[in-house]
Amino acid sequence: MNSLTLPSSSLQRTLRYAEWALLLMMLLLYGIDQYFYKIQLLPNLFFKAAIFIVLFFVLSFIFPLERPHWQRRVYVAIEIVLILIAQLLWIDFDILLYFFLIKSCFLLSRREVFFTVISTGVGYLFTVLWTLPLLSEQFAEIIRPNHWEELYQPQVMVVSSLIQYIGISLFVILLGFVIVAERRSRQRAEALSQEIESLAAALERSRIARDIHDSLGHSLTTLNIQLELAQAMGQRNPDHANQALNNARQLASQCLEAVRQAVQTVREEFNLTTALQKLIDQVRQTHTFTIHVEVNLPPLTLQTSHQLYCVVQEGFTNIQKHAHASRIHLRSQITSEAIFLELEDDGQGFDPTLPYNGYGLKGMQERVHLLGGQLQIISAIGKGTRIRVMAPL
């Protein structure tokens, strides 16, 4: 598993702040030891520790997460060597040592991390063996010899230090690997989500282009026929010619409105509430039935907004063609999980259990299915029709 290569300023800040907290804790501990206990066996221990703490503080600003691989290796090696040198000077930085092993999981490959742990363990064991005789000489002078011989058992101390290092180092590198794997998984999920979003947007634009072609193609063909009719009837029957021109004008207006709506959608400036209000205003200009509107929708995704708009638009088209209604009611409802739209009329209704040949209801079902929602049609002959749409948020 390679180290992370994607930029991650948040990771760098988190590790840096954690390292600063550890360094501050070390500085306070050695300061307390120096001030209260005034250890004479290890003179100037606080000042020696402070020098190393300053060095580690400076190194914390570097953290070459996005640098070449050799620089990351050098960085880890410098920190480990400084820890071992401090250990030779009787400065205990064990917590920092394990923290640096976690940092190496982000900078090195898994094989290099294991090599770092093993080589660091060898160096750590060497520092223990080096400092034990010196420690014995220092403490044997102030502790009763018999009692010191009971306390000072080099074999036990070496084995204890080795077991402690192996156990803690295995824990910290496994923890580091888990964090790295989780970050890589999240980054891949984010990249996949962006890719899916891009593909969905591309598919949506293709579908919009297809809708433009289908709707405008039919309207423009009819418009062309009306213009040809007006041209042919211009001299022989002016009344029919004027009627054909009026029809052509209405068709042209519808085409322009369809283009405007499609262009708005493609540019991602499509507001569903505003678009529905304009659709209702357009319907009111050509029909006399009463329309009650109770719609207040939150911002939705491009695909959801456009599909719901097309469903409502098709519902109004069916009402105009077949319902013979006098009142229409359009309402919306929002929950934490879904959005509901309901279009109801008091028209002649129909039997929804019978097969139908038109593409309007089928198209509505397909659009709702694309959103992962449900379409419910409640109708009966002579009792109007209610179309209820549920789309998950």
mmCIF file of N, CA and C in Angstrom, residues 180-310:
data_model
loop_
_atom_site.group_PDB
_atom_site.id
_atom_site.type_symbol
_atom_site.label_atom_id
_atom_site.label_comp_id
_atom_site.label_asym_id
_atom_site.label_seq_id
_atom_site.Cartn_x
_atom_site.Cartn_y
_atom_site.Cartn_z
ATOM 1 N N VAL A 180 -4.939 5.165 7.563
ATOM 2 C CA VAL A 180 -4.585 5.363 6.153
ATOM 3 C C VAL A 180 -5.607 4.688 5.244
ATOM 4 N N ALA A 181 -5.978 3.448 5.576
ATOM 5 C CA ALA A 181 -6.952 2.732 4.751
ATOM 6 C C ALA A 181 -8.295 3.451 4.749
ATOM 7 N N GLU A 182 -8.711 3.968 5.900
ATOM 8 C CA GLU A 182 -9.986 4.683 5.972
ATOM 9 C C GLU A 182 -9.943 5.954 5.136
ATOM 10 N N ARG A 183 -8.824 6.658 5.175
ATOM 11 C CA ARG A 183 -8.688 7.888 4.386
ATOM 12 C C ARG A 183 -8.690 7.575 2.894
ATOM 13 N N ARG A 184 -7.968 6.542 2.520
ATOM 14 C CA ARG A 184 -7.937 6.181 1.104
ATOM 15 C C ARG A 184 -9.319 5.744 0.629
ATOM 16 N N SER A 185 -10.039 5.000 1.473
ATOM 17 C CA SER A 185 -11.389 4.578 1.106
ATOM 18 C C SER A 185 -12.301 5.781 0.946
ATOM 19 N N ARG A 186 -12.194 6.748 1.860
ATOM 20 C CA ARG A 186 -13.033 7.935 1.758
ATOM 21 C C ARG A 186 -12.683 8.758 0.523
ATOM 22 N N GLN A 187 -11.398 8.862 0.212
ATOM 23 C CA GLN A 187 -10.995 9.604 -0.976
ATOM 24 C C GLN A 187 -11.497 8.927 -2.244
ATOM 25 N N ARG A 188 -11.424 7.595 -2.275
ATOM 26 C CA ARG A 188 -11.940 6.877 -3.445
ATOM 27 C C ARG A 188 -13.448 7.040 -3.560
ATOM 28 N N ALA A 189 -14.130 7.016 -2.420
ATOM 29 C CA ALA A 189 -15.589 7.206 -2.440
ATOM 30 C C ALA A 189 -15.935 8.606 -2.942
ATOM 31 N N GLU A 190 -15.164 9.610 -2.502
ATOM 32 C CA GLU A 190 -15.420 10.974 -2.961
ATOM 33 C C GLU A 190 -15.150 11.098 -4.455
ATOM 34 N N ALA A 191 -14.047 10.494 -4.915
ATOM 35 C CA ALA A 191 -13.745 10.543 -6.340
ATOM 36 C C ALA A 191 -14.823 9.827 -7.155
ATOM 37 N N LEU A 192 -15.279 8.667 -6.634
ATOM 38 C CA LEU A 192 -16.332 7.938 -7.331
ATOM 39 C C LEU A 192 -17.625 8.730 -7.337
ATOM 40 N N SER A 193 -17.920 9.399 -6.220
ATOM 41 C CA SER A 193 -19.127 10.215 -6.162
ATOM 42 C C SER A 193 -19.078 11.358 -7.169
ATOM 43 N N GLN A 194 -17.912 11.998 -7.278
ATOM 44 C CA GLN A 194 -17.764 13.069 -8.263
ATOM 45 C C GLN A 194 -17.907 12.538 -9.684
ATOM 46 N N GLU A 195 -17.341 11.340 -9.919
ATOM 47 C CA GLU A 195 -17.444 10.758 -11.256
ATOM 48 C C GLU A 195 -18.894 10.416 -11.584
ATOM 49 N N ILE A 196 -19.600 9.843 -10.592
ATOM 50 C CA ILE A 196 -21.005 9.516 -10.811
ATOM 51 C C ILE A 196 -21.813 10.775 -11.057
ATOM 52 N N GLU A 197 -21.506 11.822 -10.285
ATOM 53 C CA GLU A 197 -22.225 13.080 -10.466
ATOM 54 C C GLU A 197 -21.991 13.653 -11.861
ATOM 55 N N SER A 198 -20.727 13.565 -12.323
ATOM 56 C CA SER A 198 -20.428 14.059 -13.668
ATOM 57 C C SER A 198 -21.154 13.247 -14.728
ATOM 58 N N LEU A 199 -21.152 11.910 -14.549
ATOM 59 C CA LEU A 199 -21.853 11.066 -15.513
ATOM 60 C C LEU A 199 -23.348 11.328 -15.481
ATOM 61 N N ALA A 200 -23.893 11.513 -14.270
ATOM 62 C CA ALA A 200 -25.318 11.793 -14.161
ATOM 63 C C ALA A 200 -25.664 13.115 -14.841
ATOM 64 N N ALA A 201 -24.792 14.118 -14.658
ATOM 65 C CA ALA A 201 -25.035 15.402 -15.305
ATOM 66 C C ALA A 201 -24.966 15.267 -16.828
ATOM 67 N N ALA A 202 -23.979 14.466 -17.302
ATOM 68 C CA ALA A 202 -23.882 14.262 -18.744
ATOM 69 C C ALA A 202 -25.109 13.540 -19.288
ATOM 70 N N LEU A 203 -25.562 12.510 -18.560
ATOM 71 C CA LEU A 203 -26.762 11.799 -18.992
ATOM 72 C C LEU A 203 -27.983 12.707 -18.965
ATOM 73 N N GLU A 204 -28.050 13.540 -17.921
ATOM 74 C CA GLU A 204 -29.191 14.451 -17.821
ATOM 75 C C GLU A 204 -29.199 15.446 -18.978
ATOM 76 N N ARG A 205 -28.032 15.943 -19.353
ATOM 77 C CA ARG A 205 -27.965 16.883 -20.473
ATOM 78 C C ARG A 205 -28.314 16.199 -21.782
ATOM 79 N N SER A 206 -27.882 14.937 -21.920
ATOM 80 C CA SER A 206 -28.261 14.192 -23.122
ATOM 81 C C SER A 206 -29.770 13.987 -23.175
ATOM 82 N N ARG A 207 -30.351 13.671 -22.014
ATOM 83 C CA ARG A 207 -31.787 13.481 -21.979
ATOM 84 C C ARG A 207 -32.528 14.786 -22.282
ATOM 85 N N ILE A 208 -32.013 15.897 -21.750
ATOM 86 C CA ILE A 208 -32.640 17.184 -22.029
ATOM 87 C C ILE A 208 -32.567 17.501 -23.509
ATOM 88 N N ALA A 209 -31.386 17.221 -24.097
ATOM 89 C CA ALA A 209 -31.261 17.451 -25.535
ATOM 90 C C ALA A 209 -32.252 16.600 -26.319
ATOM 91 N N ARG A 210 -32.458 15.355 -25.853
ATOM 92 C CA ARG A 210 -33.424 14.485 -26.517
ATOM 93 C C ARG A 210 -34.843 15.022 -26.353
ATOM 94 N N ASP A 211 -35.143 15.543 -25.143
ATOM 95 C CA ASP A 211 -36.469 16.116 -24.930
ATOM 96 C C ASP A 211 -36.697 17.335 -25.815
ATOM 97 N N ILE A 212 -35.650 18.147 -25.954
ATOM 98 C CA ILE A 212 -35.768 19.318 -26.834
ATOM 99 C C ILE A 212 -36.057 18.874 -28.264
ATOM 100 N N HIS A 213 -35.317 17.850 -28.667
ATOM 101 C CA HIS A 213 -35.508 17.383 -30.037
ATOM 102 C C HIS A 213 -36.927 16.846 -30.234
ATOM 103 N N ASP A 214 -37.393 16.038 -29.251
ATOM 104 C CA ASP A 214 -38.705 15.430 -29.409
ATOM 105 C C ASP A 214 -39.821 16.471 -29.367
ATOM 106 N N SER A 215 -39.763 17.368 -28.342
ATOM 107 C CA SER A 215 -40.856 18.329 -28.202
ATOM 108 C C SER A 215 -40.826 19.381 -29.304
ATOM 109 N N LEU A 216 -39.660 19.936 -29.566
ATOM 110 C CA LEU A 216 -39.568 20.978 -30.587
ATOM 111 C C LEU A 216 -39.759 20.400 -31.983
ATOM 112 N N GLY A 217 -39.311 19.147 -32.152
ATOM 113 C CA GLY A 217 -39.470 18.559 -33.481
ATOM 114 C C GLY A 217 -40.931 18.487 -33.879
ATOM 115 N N HIS A 218 -41.758 18.023 -32.961
ATOM 116 C CA HIS A 218 -43.194 17.940 -33.263
ATOM 117 C C HIS A 218 -43.793 19.330 -33.442
ATOM 118 N N SER A 219 -43.459 20.254 -32.535
ATOM 119 C CA SER A 219 -44.042 21.596 -32.613
ATOM 120 C C SER A 219 -43.608 22.314 -33.881
ATOM 121 N N LEU A 220 -42.338 22.206 -34.226
ATOM 122 C CA LEU A 220 -41.852 22.899 -35.420
ATOM 123 C C LEU A 220 -42.437 22.287 -36.699
ATOM 124 N N THR A 221 -42.639 20.983 -36.695
ATOM 125 C CA THR A 221 -43.275 20.365 -37.868
ATOM 126 C C THR A 221 -44.695 20.897 -38.053
ATOM 127 N N THR A 222 -45.444 20.940 -36.934
ATOM 128 C CA THR A 222 -46.794 21.488 -37.004
ATOM 129 C C THR A 222 -46.772 22.958 -37.405
ATOM 130 N N LEU A 223 -45.817 23.704 -36.886
ATOM 131 C CA LEU A 223 -45.679 25.117 -37.234
ATOM 132 C C LEU A 223 -45.424 25.278 -38.729
ATOM 133 N N ASN A 224 -44.582 24.444 -39.265
ATOM 134 C CA ASN A 224 -44.290 24.519 -40.698
ATOM 135 C C ASN A 224 -45.533 24.219 -41.528
ATOM 136 N N ILE A 225 -46.328 23.251 -41.070
ATOM 137 C CA ILE A 225 -47.558 22.925 -41.797
ATOM 138 C C ILE A 225 -48.531 24.103 -41.759
ATOM 139 N N GLN A 226 -48.655 24.735 -40.598
ATOM 140 C CA GLN A 226 -49.567 25.878 -40.470
ATOM 141 C C GLN A 226 -49.121 27.039 -41.361
ATOM 142 N N LEU A 227 -47.817 27.264 -41.428
ATOM 143 C CA LEU A 227 -47.318 28.351 -42.283
ATOM 144 C C LEU A 227 -47.548 28.041 -43.762
ATOM 145 N N GLU A 228 -47.343 26.800 -44.151
ATOM 146 C CA GLU A 228 -47.614 26.426 -45.532
ATOM 147 C C GLU A 228 -49.098 26.578 -45.847
ATOM 148 N N LEU A 229 -49.949 26.208 -44.876
ATOM 149 C CA LEU A 229 -51.383 26.358 -45.080
ATOM 150 C C LEU A 229 -51.758 27.833 -45.224
ATOM 151 N N ALA A 230 -51.184 28.672 -44.363
ATOM 152 C CA ALA A 230 -51.478 30.106 -44.464
ATOM 153 C C ALA A 230 -51.005 30.667 -45.794
ATOM 154 N N GLN A 231 -49.863 30.214 -46.247
ATOM 155 C CA GLN A 231 -49.347 30.683 -47.533
ATOM 156 C C GLN A 231 -50.256 30.240 -48.678
ATOM 157 N N ALA A 232 -50.741 28.992 -48.602
ATOM 158 C CA ALA A 232 -51.603 28.485 -49.679
ATOM 159 C C ALA A 232 -52.979 29.138 -49.670
ATOM 160 N N MET A 233 -53.488 29.470 -48.471
ATOM 161 C CA MET A 233 -54.834 30.014 -48.357
ATOM 162 C C MET A 233 -54.867 31.540 -48.339
ATOM 163 N N GLY A 234 -53.690 32.130 -48.463
ATOM 164 C CA GLY A 234 -53.620 33.573 -48.324
ATOM 165 C C GLY A 234 -54.535 34.325 -49.273
ATOM 166 N N GLN A 235 -54.586 33.909 -50.510
ATOM 167 C CA GLN A 235 -55.381 34.614 -51.506
ATOM 168 C C GLN A 235 -56.817 34.086 -51.569
ATOM 169 N N ARG A 236 -57.007 32.796 -51.425
ATOM 170 C CA ARG A 236 -58.327 32.205 -51.633
ATOM 171 C C ARG A 236 -59.229 32.334 -50.413
ATOM 172 N N ASN A 237 -58.668 32.191 -49.232
ATOM 173 C CA ASN A 237 -59.502 32.220 -48.013
ATOM 174 C C ASN A 237 -58.729 32.930 -46.892
ATOM 175 N N PRO A 238 -58.844 34.252 -46.845
ATOM 176 C CA PRO A 238 -58.078 35.005 -45.839
ATOM 177 C C PRO A 238 -58.410 34.614 -44.409
ATOM 178 N N ASP A 239 -59.662 34.252 -44.130
ATOM 179 C CA ASP A 239 -60.016 33.884 -42.755
ATOM 180 C C ASP A 239 -59.268 32.640 -42.289
ATOM 181 N N HIS A 240 -59.245 31.618 -43.170
ATOM 182 C CA HIS A 240 -58.494 30.408 -42.821
ATOM 183 C C HIS A 240 -56.993 30.705 -42.698
ATOM 184 N N ALA A 241 -56.531 31.607 -43.545
ATOM 185 C CA ALA A 241 -55.112 31.977 -43.490
ATOM 186 C C ALA A 241 -54.783 32.653 -42.156
ATOM 187 N N ASN A 242 -55.654 33.568 -41.711
ATOM 188 C CA ASN A 242 -55.417 34.232 -40.431
ATOM 189 C C ASN A 242 -55.461 33.246 -39.265
ATOM 190 N N GLN A 243 -56.410 32.298 -39.342
ATOM 191 C CA GLN A 243 -56.473 31.285 -38.289
ATOM 192 C C GLN A 243 -55.213 30.437 -38.250
ATOM 193 N N ALA A 244 -54.721 30.070 -39.419
ATOM 194 C CA ALA A 244 -53.475 29.290 -39.481
ATOM 195 C C ALA A 244 -52.305 30.087 -38.918
ATOM 196 N N LEU A 245 -52.274 31.413 -39.218
ATOM 197 C CA LEU A 245 -51.194 32.247 -38.678
ATOM 198 C C LEU A 245 -51.293 32.372 -37.160
ATOM 199 N N ASN A 246 -52.500 32.479 -36.643
ATOM 200 C CA ASN A 246 -52.675 32.529 -35.187
ATOM 201 C C ASN A 246 -52.194 31.236 -34.525
ATOM 202 N N ASN A 247 -52.531 30.109 -35.143
ATOM 203 C CA ASN A 247 -52.045 28.832 -34.617
ATOM 204 C C ASN A 247 -50.519 28.746 -34.668
ATOM 205 N N ALA A 248 -49.968 29.239 -35.769
ATOM 206 C CA ALA A 248 -48.515 29.233 -35.909
ATOM 207 C C ALA A 248 -47.863 30.109 -34.847
ATOM 208 N N ARG A 249 -48.490 31.247 -34.567
ATOM 209 C CA ARG A 249 -47.940 32.138 -33.539
ATOM 210 C C ARG A 249 -47.953 31.467 -32.171
ATOM 211 N N GLN A 250 -49.032 30.792 -31.837
ATOM 212 C CA GLN A 250 -49.096 30.081 -30.563
ATOM 213 C C GLN A 250 -48.055 28.971 -30.483
ATOM 214 N N LEU A 251 -47.901 28.258 -31.585
ATOM 215 C CA LEU A 251 -46.884 27.203 -31.613
ATOM 216 C C LEU A 251 -45.481 27.774 -31.446
ATOM 217 N N ALA A 252 -45.234 28.910 -32.085
ATOM 218 C CA ALA A 252 -43.918 29.545 -31.950
ATOM 219 C C ALA A 252 -43.666 29.962 -30.506
ATOM 220 N N SER A 253 -44.690 30.490 -29.827
ATOM 221 C CA SER A 253 -44.558 30.864 -28.419
ATOM 222 C C SER A 253 -44.256 29.648 -27.549
ATOM 223 N N GLN A 254 -44.944 28.553 -27.844
ATOM 224 C CA GLN A 254 -44.675 27.336 -27.087
ATOM 225 C C GLN A 254 -43.258 26.831 -27.305
ATOM 226 N N CYS A 255 -42.802 26.912 -28.536
ATOM 227 C CA CYS A 255 -41.431 26.488 -28.836
ATOM 228 C C CYS A 255 -40.410 27.338 -28.091
ATOM 229 N N LEU A 256 -40.625 28.648 -28.102
ATOM 230 C CA LEU A 256 -39.693 29.541 -27.394
ATOM 231 C C LEU A 256 -39.692 29.258 -25.897
ATOM 232 N N GLU A 257 -40.855 28.985 -25.338
ATOM 233 C CA GLU A 257 -40.929 28.675 -23.905
ATOM 234 C C GLU A 257 -40.213 27.363 -23.588
ATOM 235 N N ALA A 258 -40.377 26.380 -24.468
ATOM 236 C CA ALA A 258 -39.697 25.096 -24.257
ATOM 237 C C ALA A 258 -38.188 25.255 -24.329
ATOM 238 N N VAL A 259 -37.734 26.065 -25.282
ATOM 239 C CA VAL A 259 -36.294 26.310 -25.408
ATOM 240 C C VAL A 259 -35.768 27.029 -24.173
ATOM 241 N N ARG A 260 -36.523 28.028 -23.706
ATOM 242 C CA ARG A 260 -36.072 28.788 -22.544
ATOM 243 C C ARG A 260 -35.971 27.895 -21.313
ATOM 244 N N GLN A 261 -36.960 27.041 -21.101
ATOM 245 C CA GLN A 261 -36.922 26.143 -19.962
ATOM 246 C C GLN A 261 -35.744 25.165 -20.075
ATOM 247 N N ALA A 262 -35.529 24.634 -21.274
ATOM 248 C CA ALA A 262 -34.430 23.677 -21.458
ATOM 249 C C ALA A 262 -33.078 24.326 -21.246
ATOM 250 N N VAL A 263 -32.907 25.544 -21.763
ATOM 251 C CA VAL A 263 -31.635 26.249 -21.594
ATOM 252 C C VAL A 263 -31.391 26.558 -20.127
ATOM 253 N N GLN A 264 -32.430 26.947 -19.395
ATOM 254 C CA GLN A 264 -32.291 27.189 -17.965
ATOM 255 C C GLN A 264 -31.833 25.931 -17.248
ATOM 256 N N THR A 265 -32.404 24.810 -17.616
ATOM 257 C CA THR A 265 -32.038 23.557 -16.969
ATOM 258 C C THR A 265 -30.602 23.171 -17.253
ATOM 259 N N VAL A 266 -30.184 23.314 -18.512
ATOM 260 C CA VAL A 266 -28.826 22.957 -18.890
ATOM 261 C C VAL A 266 -27.814 23.833 -18.168
ATOM 262 N N ARG A 267 -28.138 25.089 -17.951
ATOM 263 C CA ARG A 267 -27.233 26.002 -17.266
ATOM 264 C C ARG A 267 -27.320 25.878 -15.756
ATOM 265 N N GLU A 268 -28.089 24.936 -15.253
ATOM 266 C CA GLU A 268 -28.229 24.681 -13.832
ATOM 267 C C GLU A 268 -28.769 25.904 -13.103
ATOM 268 N N GLU A 269 -29.662 26.636 -13.738
ATOM 269 C CA GLU A 269 -30.331 27.762 -13.113
ATOM 270 C C GLU A 269 -31.815 27.455 -12.928
ATOM 271 N N PHE A 270 -32.153 26.197 -12.882
ATOM 272 C CA PHE A 270 -33.545 25.764 -12.877
ATOM 273 C C PHE A 270 -34.066 25.741 -11.455
ATOM 274 N N ASN A 271 -35.039 26.593 -11.175
ATOM 275 C CA ASN A 271 -35.706 26.614 -9.883
ATOM 276 C C ASN A 271 -37.093 26.016 -10.057
ATOM 277 N N LEU A 272 -37.358 24.916 -9.365
ATOM 278 C CA LEU A 272 -38.583 24.171 -9.609
ATOM 279 C C LEU A 272 -39.822 24.985 -9.230
ATOM 280 N N THR A 273 -39.785 25.650 -8.090
ATOM 281 C CA THR A 273 -40.949 26.426 -7.665
ATOM 282 C C THR A 273 -41.269 27.528 -8.667
ATOM 283 N N THR A 274 -40.242 28.245 -9.115
ATOM 284 C CA THR A 274 -40.452 29.308 -10.100
ATOM 285 C C THR A 274 -40.946 28.751 -11.422
ATOM 286 N N ALA A 275 -40.356 27.630 -11.849
ATOM 287 C CA ALA A 275 -40.766 27.027 -13.123
ATOM 288 C C ALA A 275 -42.221 26.557 -13.068
ATOM 289 N N LEU A 276 -42.636 25.976 -11.944
ATOM 290 C CA LEU A 276 -44.029 25.531 -11.817
ATOM 291 C C LEU A 276 -44.987 26.719 -11.838
ATOM 292 N N GLN A 277 -44.606 27.812 -11.200
ATOM 293 C CA GLN A 277 -45.467 28.992 -11.196
ATOM 294 C C GLN A 277 -45.633 29.549 -12.608
ATOM 295 N N LYS A 278 -44.546 29.570 -13.377
ATOM 296 C CA LYS A 278 -44.638 30.052 -14.758
ATOM 297 C C LYS A 278 -45.490 29.113 -15.603
ATOM 298 N N LEU A 279 -45.362 27.813 -15.363
ATOM 299 C CA LEU A 279 -46.182 26.846 -16.088
ATOM 300 C C LEU A 279 -47.662 27.078 -15.785
ATOM 301 N N ILE A 280 -47.988 27.306 -14.520
ATOM 302 C CA ILE A 280 -49.387 27.538 -14.134
ATOM 303 C C ILE A 280 -49.914 28.836 -14.752
ATOM 304 N N ASP A 281 -49.071 29.876 -14.759
ATOM 305 C CA ASP A 281 -49.494 31.139 -15.389
ATOM 306 C C ASP A 281 -49.777 30.935 -16.878
ATOM 307 N N GLN A 282 -48.957 30.127 -17.515
ATOM 308 C CA GLN A 282 -49.168 29.863 -18.944
ATOM 309 C C GLN A 282 -50.467 29.089 -19.172
ATOM 310 N N VAL A 283 -50.753 28.121 -18.285
ATOM 311 C CA VAL A 283 -51.996 27.354 -18.417
ATOM 312 C C VAL A 283 -53.204 28.254 -18.191
ATOM 313 N N ARG A 284 -53.115 29.158 -17.249
ATOM 314 C CA ARG A 284 -54.233 30.050 -16.949
ATOM 315 C C ARG A 284 -54.556 30.977 -18.115
ATOM 316 N N GLN A 285 -53.560 31.283 -18.938
ATOM 317 C CA GLN A 285 -53.805 32.190 -20.067
ATOM 318 C C GLN A 285 -54.653 31.548 -21.145
ATOM 319 N N THR A 286 -54.643 30.237 -21.224
ATOM 320 C CA THR A 286 -55.340 29.548 -22.318
ATOM 321 C C THR A 286 -56.543 28.744 -21.852
ATOM 322 N N HIS A 287 -56.764 28.640 -20.522
ATOM 323 C CA HIS A 287 -57.882 27.859 -20.027
ATOM 324 C C HIS A 287 -58.574 28.623 -18.889
ATOM 325 N N THR A 288 -59.807 28.261 -18.646
ATOM 326 C CA THR A 288 -60.621 29.008 -17.694
ATOM 327 C C THR A 288 -60.756 28.323 -16.336
ATOM 328 N N PHE A 289 -60.223 27.125 -16.177
ATOM 329 C CA PHE A 289 -60.417 26.477 -14.889
ATOM 330 C C PHE A 289 -59.571 27.145 -13.802
ATOM 331 N N THR A 290 -60.000 26.924 -12.550
ATOM 332 C CA THR A 290 -59.352 27.527 -11.388
ATOM 333 C C THR A 290 -58.220 26.617 -10.898
ATOM 334 N N ILE A 291 -57.074 27.229 -10.643
ATOM 335 C CA ILE A 291 -55.907 26.473 -10.186
ATOM 336 C C ILE A 291 -55.512 26.979 -8.805
ATOM 337 N N HIS A 292 -55.518 26.106 -7.809
ATOM 338 C CA HIS A 292 -55.051 26.413 -6.464
ATOM 339 C C HIS A 292 -53.642 25.829 -6.295
ATOM 340 N N VAL A 293 -52.740 26.658 -5.823
ATOM 341 C CA VAL A 293 -51.330 26.252 -5.709
ATOM 342 C C VAL A 293 -50.885 26.368 -4.258
ATOM 343 N N GLU A 294 -50.329 25.286 -3.713
ATOM 344 C CA GLU A 294 -49.727 25.269 -2.388
ATOM 345 C C GLU A 294 -48.369 24.577 -2.505
ATOM 346 N N VAL A 295 -47.437 25.288 -3.108
ATOM 347 C CA VAL A 295 -46.120 24.709 -3.396
ATOM 348 C C VAL A 295 -45.044 25.596 -2.789
ATOM 349 N N ASN A 296 -44.202 24.999 -1.975
ATOM 350 C CA ASN A 296 -43.037 25.679 -1.421
ATOM 351 C C ASN A 296 -41.930 24.644 -1.279
ATOM 352 N N LEU A 297 -41.065 24.591 -2.272
ATOM 353 C CA LEU A 297 -40.078 23.530 -2.354
ATOM 354 C C LEU A 297 -38.683 24.062 -2.015
ATOM 355 N N PRO A 298 -37.849 23.254 -1.383
ATOM 356 C CA PRO A 298 -36.461 23.648 -1.119
ATOM 357 C C PRO A 298 -35.625 23.495 -2.386
ATOM 358 N N PRO A 299 -34.398 24.005 -2.396
ATOM 359 C CA PRO A 299 -33.509 23.771 -3.547
ATOM 360 C C PRO A 299 -33.250 22.278 -3.731
ATOM 361 N N LEU A 300 -33.423 21.813 -4.952
ATOM 362 C CA LEU A 300 -33.243 20.405 -5.271
ATOM 363 C C LEU A 300 -32.157 20.256 -6.318
ATOM 364 N N THR A 301 -31.724 19.024 -6.540
ATOM 365 C CA THR A 301 -30.732 18.770 -7.570
ATOM 366 C C THR A 301 -31.331 19.030 -8.950
ATOM 367 N N LEU A 302 -30.453 19.201 -9.918
ATOM 368 C CA LEU A 302 -30.886 19.495 -11.281
ATOM 369 C C LEU A 302 -31.795 18.404 -11.822
ATOM 370 N N GLN A 303 -31.384 17.149 -11.660
ATOM 371 C CA GLN A 303 -32.170 16.046 -12.214
ATOM 372 C C GLN A 303 -33.529 15.936 -11.528
ATOM 373 N N THR A 304 -33.554 16.033 -10.210
ATOM 374 C CA THR A 304 -34.823 15.929 -9.491
ATOM 375 C C THR A 304 -35.771 17.047 -9.889
ATOM 376 N N SER A 305 -35.257 18.274 -9.952
ATOM 377 C CA SER A 305 -36.104 19.414 -10.302
ATOM 378 C C SER A 305 -36.697 19.248 -11.693
ATOM 379 N N HIS A 306 -35.864 18.871 -12.650
ATOM 380 C CA HIS A 306 -36.360 18.780 -14.024
ATOM 381 C C HIS A 306 -37.353 17.641 -14.197
ATOM 382 N N GLN A 307 -37.071 16.493 -13.571
ATOM 383 C CA GLN A 307 -37.982 15.359 -13.720
ATOM 384 C C GLN A 307 -39.339 15.667 -13.091
ATOM 385 N N LEU A 308 -39.337 16.278 -11.911
ATOM 386 C CA LEU A 308 -40.607 16.619 -11.270
ATOM 387 C C LEU A 308 -41.373 17.654 -12.082
ATOM 388 N N TYR A 309 -40.639 18.607 -12.656
ATOM 389 C CA TYR A 309 -41.303 19.612 -13.503
ATOM 390 C C TYR A 309 -41.968 18.936 -14.703
ATOM 391 N N CYS A 310 -41.269 18.010 -15.327
ATOM 392 C CA CYS A 310 -41.837 17.335 -16.499
ATOM 393 C C CYS A 310 -43.058 16.498 -16.125
#
